[in-house]
PDB file of C-alpha atoms in Angstrom:
ATOM      1  CA  MET A   1      41.261  -4.036-104.635  1.00 65.00           C
ATOM      2  CA  THR A   2      37.917  -5.042-103.114  1.00 92.00           C
ATOM      3  CA  ALA A   3      37.287  -8.791-103.119  1.00 96.00           C
ATOM      4  CA  ILE A   4      33.967 -10.630-102.996  1.00 97.00           C
ATOM      5  CA  ASP A   5      32.969 -14.274-102.931  1.00 98.00           C
ATOM      6  CA  LEU A   6      29.963 -15.417-104.977  1.00 98.00           C
ATOM      7  CA  ASN A   7      27.922 -18.214-103.432  1.00 97.00           C
ATOM      8  CA  ALA A   8      24.825 -20.065-104.614  1.00 96.00           C
ATOM      9  CA  ASP A   9      22.494 -22.679-103.151  1.00 95.00           C
ATOM     10  CA  LEU A  10      23.086 -25.842-105.171  1.00 96.00           C
ATOM     11  CA  GLY A  11      22.073 -29.491-105.167  1.00 94.00           C
ATOM     12  CA  GLU A  12      18.501 -28.468-104.377  1.00 91.00           C
ATOM     13  CA  GLY A  13      16.855 -31.457-105.991  1.00 83.00           C
ATOM     14  CA  PHE A  14      15.620 -34.821-104.871  1.00 84.00           C
ATOM     15  CA  GLY A  15      15.601 -38.023-106.903  1.00 76.00           C
ATOM     16  CA  ARG A  16      14.508 -37.203-110.450  1.00 73.00           C
ATOM     17  CA  TRP A  17      13.534 -33.649-109.520  1.00 74.00           C
ATOM     18  CA  ARG A  18      16.109 -30.875-110.002  1.00 76.00           C
ATOM     19  CA  LEU A  19      15.637 -27.235-109.106  1.00 70.00           C
ATOM     20  CA  THR A  20      18.996 -25.617-109.866  1.00 77.00           C
ATOM     21  CA  ASP A  21      21.314 -25.726-112.886  1.00 86.00           C
ATOM     22  CA  ASP A  22      24.257 -26.839-110.800  1.00 91.00           C
ATOM     23  CA  GLU A  23      26.719 -27.423-113.622  1.00 93.00           C
ATOM     24  CA  GLN A  24      26.277 -23.983-115.177  1.00 94.00           C
ATOM     25  CA  LEU A  25      26.214 -22.101-111.877  1.00 95.00           C
ATOM     26  CA  LEU A  26      29.430 -23.823-110.814  1.00 96.00           C
ATOM     27  CA  SER A  27      31.133 -22.130-113.742  1.00 96.00           C
ATOM     28  CA  VAL A  28      30.254 -18.731-112.229  1.00 97.00           C
ATOM     29  CA  VAL A  29      30.295 -18.941-108.420  1.00 97.00           C
ATOM     30  CA  THR A  30      33.294 -19.421-106.155  1.00 98.00           C
ATOM     31  CA  SER A  31      31.455 -21.143-103.284  1.00 98.00           C
ATOM     32  CA  ALA A  32      28.682 -23.751-103.418  1.00 98.00           C
ATOM     33  CA  ASN A  33      26.137 -24.102-100.609  1.00 97.00           C
ATOM     34  CA  VAL A  34      25.183 -27.742-101.062  1.00 98.00           C
ATOM     35  CA  ALA A  35      21.855 -29.009 -99.735  1.00 97.00           C
ATOM     36  CA  CYS A  36      22.484 -31.859 -97.294  1.00 97.00           C
ATOM     37  CA  GLY A  37      19.221 -33.792 -97.518  1.00 96.00           C
ATOM     38  CA  PHE A  38      17.038 -32.034 -94.945  1.00 97.00           C
ATOM     39  CA  HIS A  39      15.392 -29.375 -97.130  1.00 96.00           C
ATOM     40  CA  ALA A  40      16.518 -30.802-100.469  1.00 96.00           C
ATOM     41  CA  GLY A  41      19.254 -32.985-101.873  1.00 95.00           C
ATOM     42  CA  ASP A  42      19.979 -36.694-101.683  1.00 95.00           C
ATOM     43  CA  ALA A  43      23.102 -38.867-101.675  1.00 96.00           C
ATOM     44  CA  ALA A  44      23.488 -39.025-105.459  1.00 95.00           C
ATOM     45  CA  THR A  45      22.929 -35.286-105.835  1.00 95.00           C
ATOM     46  CA  MET A  46      25.424 -34.412-103.101  1.00 97.00           C
ATOM     47  CA  ARG A  47      28.024 -36.652-104.705  1.00 97.00           C
ATOM     48  CA  ARG A  48      27.467 -35.176-108.159  1.00 96.00           C
ATOM     49  CA  VAL A  49      27.673 -31.564-106.989  1.00 97.00           C
ATOM     50  CA  CYS A  50      30.804 -32.220-104.924  1.00 98.00           C
ATOM     51  CA  GLU A  51      32.520 -33.802-107.922  1.00 98.00           C
ATOM     52  CA  LEU A  52      31.571 -30.890-110.173  1.00 97.00           C
ATOM     53  CA  ALA A  53      32.679 -28.327-107.579  1.00 98.00           C
ATOM     54  CA  ALA A  54      36.014 -30.066-107.034  1.00 98.00           C
ATOM     55  CA  THR A  55      36.687 -30.139-110.772  1.00 97.00           C
ATOM     56  CA  ARG A  56      36.058 -26.398-111.044  1.00 97.00           C
ATOM     57  CA  GLY A  57      37.923 -25.410-107.878  1.00 97.00           C
ATOM     58  CA  VAL A  58      34.739 -24.161-106.198  1.00 98.00           C
ATOM     59  CA  ARG A  59      34.655 -24.281-102.381  1.00 98.00           C
ATOM     60  CA  ILE A  60      32.028 -26.564-100.851  1.00 98.00           C
ATOM     61  CA  GLY A  61      29.777 -25.492 -97.996  1.00 98.00           C
ATOM     62  CA  ALA A  62      27.184 -27.490 -96.076  1.00 98.00           C
ATOM     63  CA  GLN A  63      23.800 -25.802 -96.310  1.00 98.00           C
ATOM     64  CA  VAL A  64      22.154 -27.119 -93.171  1.00 98.00           C
ATOM     65  CA  SER A  65      18.431 -26.888 -92.546  1.00 98.00           C
ATOM     66  CA  TYR A  66      15.547 -27.897 -90.390  1.00 98.00           C
ATOM     67  CA  ARG A  67      14.246 -31.354 -91.353  1.00 97.00           C
ATOM     68  CA  ASP A  68      11.586 -30.076 -93.762  1.00 96.00           C
ATOM     69  CA  LEU A  69      11.610 -31.616 -97.235  1.00 94.00           C
ATOM     70  CA  ALA A  70       7.926 -30.875 -97.803  1.00 92.00           C
ATOM     71  CA  GLY A  71       8.346 -27.188 -96.984  1.00 94.00           C
ATOM     72  CA  PHE A  72      11.772 -26.766 -98.603  1.00 93.00           C
ATOM     73  CA  GLY A  73      13.152 -25.741 -95.222  1.00 94.00           C
ATOM     74  CA  ARG A  74      11.197 -22.505 -95.237  1.00 94.00           C
ATOM     75  CA  ARG A  75       8.626 -23.345 -92.557  1.00 95.00           C
ATOM     76  CA  ALA A  76       9.132 -22.167 -88.986  1.00 92.00           C
ATOM     77  CA  MET A  77       9.935 -25.092 -86.685  1.00 95.00           C
ATOM     78  CA  ASP A  78      10.741 -25.516 -83.010  1.00 95.00           C
ATOM     79  CA  VAL A  79      13.517 -28.069 -82.665  1.00 97.00           C
ATOM     80  CA  PRO A  80      15.062 -28.816 -79.251  1.00 98.00           C
ATOM     81  CA  PRO A  81      18.656 -27.491 -79.169  1.00 98.00           C
ATOM     82  CA  ALA A  82      20.276 -30.885 -78.547  1.00 98.00           C
ATOM     83  CA  GLU A  83      18.369 -32.366 -81.472  1.00 98.00           C
ATOM     84  CA  LEU A  84      19.267 -29.468 -83.756  1.00 98.00           C
ATOM     85  CA  THR A  85      22.944 -29.757 -82.792  1.00 98.00           C
ATOM     86  CA  ALA A  86      22.960 -33.431 -83.741  1.00 98.00           C
ATOM     87  CA  GLU A  87      21.121 -32.791 -87.009  1.00 98.00           C
ATOM     88  CA  VAL A  88      23.523 -30.021 -88.051  1.00 98.00           C
ATOM     89  CA  ALA A  89      26.503 -32.293 -87.377  1.00 98.00           C
ATOM     90  CA  TYR A  90      24.771 -35.130 -89.243  1.00 98.00           C
ATOM     91  CA  GLN A  91      24.280 -32.987 -92.356  1.00 98.00           C
ATOM     92  CA  ILE A  92      27.878 -31.739 -92.336  1.00 98.00           C
ATOM     93  CA  GLY A  93      29.156 -35.286 -91.945  1.00 98.00           C
ATOM     94  CA  ALA A  94      27.055 -36.594 -94.814  1.00 98.00           C
ATOM     95  CA  LEU A  95      28.373 -33.941 -97.190  1.00 98.00           C
ATOM     96  CA  GLU A  96      31.960 -34.359 -95.991  1.00 98.00           C
ATOM     97  CA  VAL A  97      31.958 -37.993 -97.160  1.00 98.00           C
ATOM     98  CA  PHE A  98      31.232 -36.949-100.736  1.00 98.00           C
ATOM     99  CA  ALA A  99      33.551 -33.948-100.614  1.00 98.00           C
ATOM    100  CA  ARG A 100      36.449 -36.154 -99.525  1.00 98.00           C
ATOM    101  CA  ALA A 101      35.622 -38.719-102.194  1.00 98.00           C
ATOM    102  CA  ALA A 102      35.877 -35.905-104.740  1.00 98.00           C
ATOM    103  CA  GLY A 103      39.315 -34.940-103.420  1.00 98.00           C
ATOM    104  CA  THR A 104      38.298 -31.880-101.449  1.00 98.00           C
ATOM    105  CA  ARG A 105      36.672 -30.950 -98.120  1.00 97.00           C
ATOM    106  CA  VAL A 106      33.690 -29.096 -96.726  1.00 98.00           C
ATOM    107  CA  SER A 107      35.005 -25.584 -96.051  1.00 97.00           C
ATOM    108  CA  TYR A 108      32.091 -23.790 -94.400  1.00 98.00           C
ATOM    109  CA  VAL A 109      28.534 -24.007 -93.107  1.00 98.00           C
ATOM    110  CA  LYS A 110      25.519 -21.892 -94.013  1.00 98.00           C
ATOM    111  CA  PRO A 111      22.014 -22.343 -92.573  1.00 98.00           C
ATOM    112  CA  HIS A 112      19.114 -22.412 -95.018  1.00 97.00           C
ATOM    113  CA  GLY A 113      15.673 -20.831 -95.108  1.00 95.00           C
ATOM    114  CA  ALA A 114      13.779 -20.691 -91.824  1.00 96.00           C
ATOM    115  CA  LEU A 115      16.850 -21.734 -89.859  1.00 98.00           C
ATOM    116  CA  TYR A 116      18.913 -18.942 -91.455  1.00 97.00           C
ATOM    117  CA  ASN A 117      16.360 -16.336 -90.406  1.00 95.00           C
ATOM    118  CA  ARG A 118      15.832 -17.852 -86.951  1.00 97.00           C
ATOM    119  CA  VAL A 119      19.487 -17.751 -85.946  1.00 98.00           C
ATOM    120  CA  VAL A 120      19.718 -14.031 -86.688  1.00 97.00           C
ATOM    121  CA  HIS A 121      18.039 -13.306 -83.333  1.00 97.00           C
ATOM    122  CA  ASP A 122      17.434 -16.612 -81.528  1.00 98.00           C
ATOM    123  CA  GLU A 123      20.432 -17.265 -79.282  1.00 98.00           C
ATOM    124  CA  GLU A 124      19.374 -20.794 -78.344  1.00 98.00           C
ATOM    125  CA  GLN A 125      18.956 -21.975 -81.927  1.00 98.00           C
ATOM    126  CA  ALA A 126      22.093 -20.123 -83.032  1.00 98.00           C
ATOM    127  CA  GLY A 127      24.052 -21.787 -80.261  1.00 98.00           C
ATOM    128  CA  ALA A 128      22.747 -25.183 -81.334  1.00 98.00           C
ATOM    129  CA  VAL A 129      23.977 -24.606 -84.873  1.00 98.00           C
ATOM    130  CA  VAL A 130      27.417 -23.573 -83.620  1.00 98.00           C
ATOM    131  CA  ASP A 131      27.525 -26.625 -81.365  1.00 98.00           C
ATOM    132  CA  GLY A 132      26.646 -28.767 -84.377  1.00 98.00           C
ATOM    133  CA  VAL A 133      29.567 -27.357 -86.329  1.00 98.00           C
ATOM    134  CA  LEU A 134      31.885 -28.064 -83.412  1.00 98.00           C
ATOM    135  CA  LEU A 135      30.447 -31.565 -83.006  1.00 98.00           C
ATOM    136  CA  ALA A 136      31.269 -32.273 -86.651  1.00 96.00           C
ATOM    137  CA  GLY A 137      34.896 -31.976 -85.585  1.00 88.00           C
ATOM    138  CA  ALA A 138      36.260 -29.353 -87.935  1.00 79.00           C
ATOM    139  CA  THR A 139      37.065 -25.656 -87.707  1.00 90.00           C
ATOM    140  CA  LEU A 140      34.687 -24.610 -90.449  1.00 97.00           C
ATOM    141  CA  SER A 141      33.824 -21.053 -91.415  1.00 98.00           C
ATOM    142  CA  VAL A 142      30.258 -19.986 -90.647  1.00 98.00           C
ATOM    143  CA  LEU A 143      28.438 -17.904 -93.252  1.00 98.00           C
ATOM    144  CA  GLY A 144      25.601 -15.655 -92.118  1.00 97.00           C
ATOM    145  CA  LEU A 145      23.916 -12.277 -91.897  1.00 97.00           C
ATOM    146  CA  PRO A 146      25.995  -9.371 -90.544  1.00 96.00           C
ATOM    147  CA  GLY A 147      25.188  -8.701 -86.901  1.00 95.00           C
ATOM    148  CA  SER A 148      23.454 -12.032 -86.375  1.00 97.00           C
ATOM    149  CA  ARG A 149      23.583 -14.020 -83.154  1.00 98.00           C
ATOM    150  CA  LEU A 150      24.906 -16.915 -85.208  1.00 98.00           C
ATOM    151  CA  LEU A 151      28.069 -15.092 -86.234  1.00 98.00           C
ATOM    152  CA  GLU A 152      28.513 -13.646 -82.759  1.00 98.00           C
ATOM    153  CA  LEU A 153      28.375 -17.058 -81.092  1.00 98.00           C
ATOM    154  CA  ALA A 154      30.480 -18.700 -83.798  1.00 98.00           C
ATOM    155  CA  ALA A 155      33.228 -16.121 -83.249  1.00 98.00           C
ATOM    156  CA  LYS A 156      33.097 -16.706 -79.487  1.00 98.00           C
ATOM    157  CA  ALA A 157      33.535 -20.426 -80.151  1.00 98.00           C
ATOM    158  CA  GLY A 158      36.660 -19.738 -82.212  1.00 97.00           C
ATOM    159  CA  LEU A 159      35.114 -20.417 -85.610  1.00 97.00           C
ATOM    160  CA  PRO A 160      35.912 -18.161 -88.579  1.00 97.00           C
ATOM    161  CA  THR A 161      32.907 -16.035 -89.545  1.00 98.00           C
ATOM    162  CA  VAL A 162      31.956 -14.645 -92.940  1.00 98.00           C
ATOM    163  CA  THR A 163      29.326 -11.959 -93.511  1.00 98.00           C
ATOM    164  CA  GLU A 164      26.901 -12.442 -96.375  1.00 97.00           C
ATOM    165  CA  ALA A 165      24.667 -10.195 -98.473  1.00 97.00           C
ATOM    166  CA  PHE A 166      21.901 -11.151-100.915  1.00 95.00           C
ATOM    167  CA  ALA A 167      21.839  -9.816-104.441  1.00 92.00           C
ATOM    168  CA  ASP A 168      18.131 -10.412-104.991  1.00 92.00           C
ATOM    169  CA  ARG A 169      16.515 -10.128-101.556  1.00 93.00           C
ATOM    170  CA  ALA A 170      14.993  -7.001-100.041  1.00 93.00           C
ATOM    171  CA  TYR A 171      16.183  -5.796 -96.630  1.00 95.00           C
ATOM    172  CA  THR A 172      14.374  -4.195 -93.738  1.00 94.00           C
ATOM    173  CA  ASP A 173      15.783  -0.997 -92.260  1.00 92.00           C
ATOM    174  CA  GLN A 174      17.226  -3.205 -89.475  1.00 92.00           C
ATOM    175  CA  GLY A 175      19.381  -5.099 -91.974  1.00 93.00           C
ATOM    176  CA  THR A 176      17.356  -8.318 -91.875  1.00 93.00           C
ATOM    177  CA  LEU A 177      15.697  -9.997 -94.856  1.00 94.00           C
ATOM    178  CA  VAL A 178      12.130  -9.062 -95.719  1.00 94.00           C
ATOM    179  CA  PRO A 179      10.014 -12.236 -95.228  1.00 89.00           C
ATOM    180  CA  ARG A 180       9.303 -14.023 -98.495  1.00 87.00           C
ATOM    181  CA  ASP A 181       5.535 -13.803 -98.022  1.00 85.00           C
ATOM    182  CA  ARG A 182       5.646 -10.013 -98.271  1.00 89.00           C
ATOM    183  CA  GLU A 183       5.380  -8.136-101.540  1.00 88.00           C
ATOM    184  CA  GLY A 184       8.755  -7.063-102.902  1.00 88.00           C
ATOM    185  CA  ALA A 185      10.735  -9.522-100.772  1.00 90.00           C
ATOM    186  CA  VAL A 186      12.521 -10.802-103.871  1.00 90.00           C
ATOM    187  CA  VAL A 187      14.117  -8.352-106.309  1.00 91.00           C
ATOM    188  CA  THR A 188      13.151  -9.564-109.782  1.00 88.00           C
ATOM    189  CA  ASP A 189      14.545  -6.813-112.022  1.00 92.00           C
ATOM    190  CA  PRO A 190      17.888  -8.131-113.382  1.00 94.00           C
ATOM    191  CA  ASP A 191      19.345  -4.642-113.798  1.00 95.00           C
ATOM    192  CA  ALA A 192      18.505  -3.820-110.189  1.00 95.00           C
ATOM    193  CA  VAL A 193      20.108  -7.062-108.960  1.00 95.00           C
ATOM    194  CA  VAL A 194      23.315  -6.292-110.857  1.00 96.00           C
ATOM    195  CA  ALA A 195      23.444  -2.697-109.619  1.00 96.00           C
ATOM    196  CA  ARG A 196      22.776  -3.751-106.000  1.00 96.00           C
ATOM    197  CA  SER A 197      25.544  -6.354-106.197  1.00 97.00           C
ATOM    198  CA  VAL A 198      28.145  -3.832-107.289  1.00 96.00           C
ATOM    199  CA  ARG A 199      27.033  -1.288-104.727  1.00 96.00           C
ATOM    200  CA  MET A 200      27.193  -3.764-101.861  1.00 96.00           C
ATOM    201  CA  ALA A 201      30.580  -5.119-102.954  1.00 96.00           C
ATOM    202  CA  ARG A 202      32.211  -1.734-103.543  1.00 95.00           C
ATOM    203  CA  PHE A 203      30.552   0.530-100.995  1.00 95.00           C
ATOM    204  CA  GLY A 204      29.010  -1.811 -98.396  1.00 95.00           C
ATOM    205  CA  GLU A 205      25.557  -0.287 -98.633  1.00 95.00           C
ATOM    206  CA  VAL A 206      22.089  -0.975-100.030  1.00 95.00           C
ATOM    207  CA  ASP A 207      18.668   0.660 -99.972  1.00 93.00           C
ATOM    208  CA  ALA A 208      16.251  -1.051 -97.602  1.00 93.00           C
ATOM    209  CA  HIS A 209      12.708  -1.937 -98.686  1.00 88.00           C
ATOM    210  CA  CYS A 210      11.451   1.332 -97.180  1.00 85.00           C
ATOM    211  CA  GLY A 211      14.060   3.365 -99.071  1.00 86.00           C
ATOM    212  CA  THR A 212      16.461   3.956 -96.182  1.00 91.00           C
ATOM    213  CA  ARG A 213      20.151   3.492 -96.988  1.00 94.00           C
ATOM    214  CA  ILE A 214      21.705   0.879 -94.705  1.00 94.00           C
ATOM    215  CA  GLN A 215      25.179  -0.539 -94.233  1.00 93.00           C
ATOM    216  CA  MET A 216      25.645  -4.007 -95.704  1.00 93.00           C
ATOM    217  CA  ARG A 217      29.308  -4.933 -95.573  1.00 92.00           C
ATOM    218  CA  ALA A 218      29.790  -8.509 -96.681  1.00 96.00           C
ATOM    219  CA  ARG A 219      32.592 -10.797 -97.840  1.00 97.00           C
ATOM    220  CA  SER A 220      30.238 -13.093 -99.748  1.00 98.00           C
ATOM    221  CA  LEU A 221      27.322 -12.368-102.060  1.00 97.00           C
ATOM    222  CA  CYS A 222      24.524 -14.909-102.506  1.00 96.00           C
ATOM    223  CA  LEU A 223      23.078 -15.497-105.966  1.00 92.00           C
ATOM    224  CA  HIS A 224      19.938 -17.618-105.743  1.00 83.00           C
ATOM    225  CA  GLY A 225      19.920 -20.488-108.213  1.00 76.00           C
ATOM    226  CA  ASP A 226      16.183 -21.194-108.084  1.00 73.00           C
ATOM    227  CA  THR A 227      15.025 -17.994-109.774  1.00 75.00           C
ATOM    228  CA  PRO A 228      14.162 -17.726-113.504  1.00 73.00           C
ATOM    229  CA  GLY A 229      17.239 -16.928-115.597  1.00 83.00           C
ATOM    230  CA  ALA A 230      19.533 -17.568-112.622  1.00 88.00           C
ATOM    231  CA  VAL A 231      22.564 -18.615-114.666  1.00 93.00           C
ATOM    232  CA  ASP A 232      22.502 -15.641-117.036  1.00 94.00           C
ATOM    233  CA  LEU A 233      21.930 -13.278-114.116  1.00 94.00           C
ATOM    234  CA  ALA A 234      24.826 -14.778-112.161  1.00 95.00           C
ATOM    235  CA  ARG A 235      27.107 -14.305-115.172  1.00 96.00           C
ATOM    236  CA  ARG A 236      25.997 -10.685-115.519  1.00 97.00           C
ATOM    237  CA  VAL A 237      26.678 -10.023-111.841  1.00 97.00           C
ATOM    238  CA  ARG A 238      30.154 -11.540-111.984  1.00 97.00           C
ATOM    239  CA  GLU A 239      31.053  -9.712-115.180  1.00 97.00           C
ATOM    240  CA  ARG A 240      29.862  -6.336-113.840  1.00 97.00           C
ATOM    241  CA  LEU A 241      31.701  -6.822-110.568  1.00 97.00           C
ATOM    242  CA  GLN A 242      34.954  -7.535-112.359  1.00 97.00           C
ATOM    243  CA  ARG A 243      34.476  -4.612-114.726  1.00 97.00           C
ATOM    244  CA  SER A 244      33.911  -2.409-111.669  1.00 96.00           C
ATOM    245  CA  GLY A 245      37.277  -3.371-110.197  1.00 96.00           C
ATOM    246  CA  VAL A 246      36.018  -5.997-107.749  1.00 97.00           C
ATOM    247  CA  ARG A 247      38.082  -9.178-107.488  1.00 97.00           C
ATOM    248  CA  VAL A 248      35.879 -12.277-107.404  1.00 97.00           C
ATOM    249  CA  GLU A 249      37.392 -14.997-105.228  1.00 97.00           C
ATOM    250  CA  ALA A 250      36.420 -17.545-102.570  1.00 96.00           C
ATOM    251  CA  PHE A 251      36.631 -16.418 -98.936  1.00 93.00           C
ATOM    252  CA  VAL A 252      38.376 -19.678 -97.910  1.00 81.00           C
TER     253      VAL A 252
END
């Protein structure tokens, strides 16, 4: 039976401001990408999400980012590799404290936003992220886009790698994500998101933005938590996957 992990970006709030319905999404997903304070999140939020995830048996991942609270981590930045390495390790370490306090551990690392897209092709920045994971002192899985430099370098460094697909993001014919500032970059039709999810999980394929069918074999499927109706959509995706014979389970 085909198996797929469902992940979502959680803890994306700051102080009194909350973006995602963490509690409800944690009843659906199997892995939680927790913001570590650089694009969103703060100490209290990280602690709360880790406690909720531990209670529900959801795996915890560090969603590392460029230091960009104002831009939600989605602005292009040029960070020296040594600095980026230290900042990635710093974010993992901060989250690990709260994960341990909740009786669990950080299991994997996933870059966010501009950093995620940068490390698809940029070897220097990808290497800095991998070095940051190694500096954090744990053999953590690295979650990323199939064929990315990040996963290539992580594998060379001996880290487990996990390929990821996006239920609600459009792809180019090269298998990369269509930039968010382009029309159609985000798939908003719930029925289309559900159908795409099943197709990617069962057959490892999806139609690119231009209509070309491309291969998209992934072990984890991302469900964005900051879109309208995110919780109901996530439940629909999980239910349809299971009805289609796909086993939903964490990759670690």
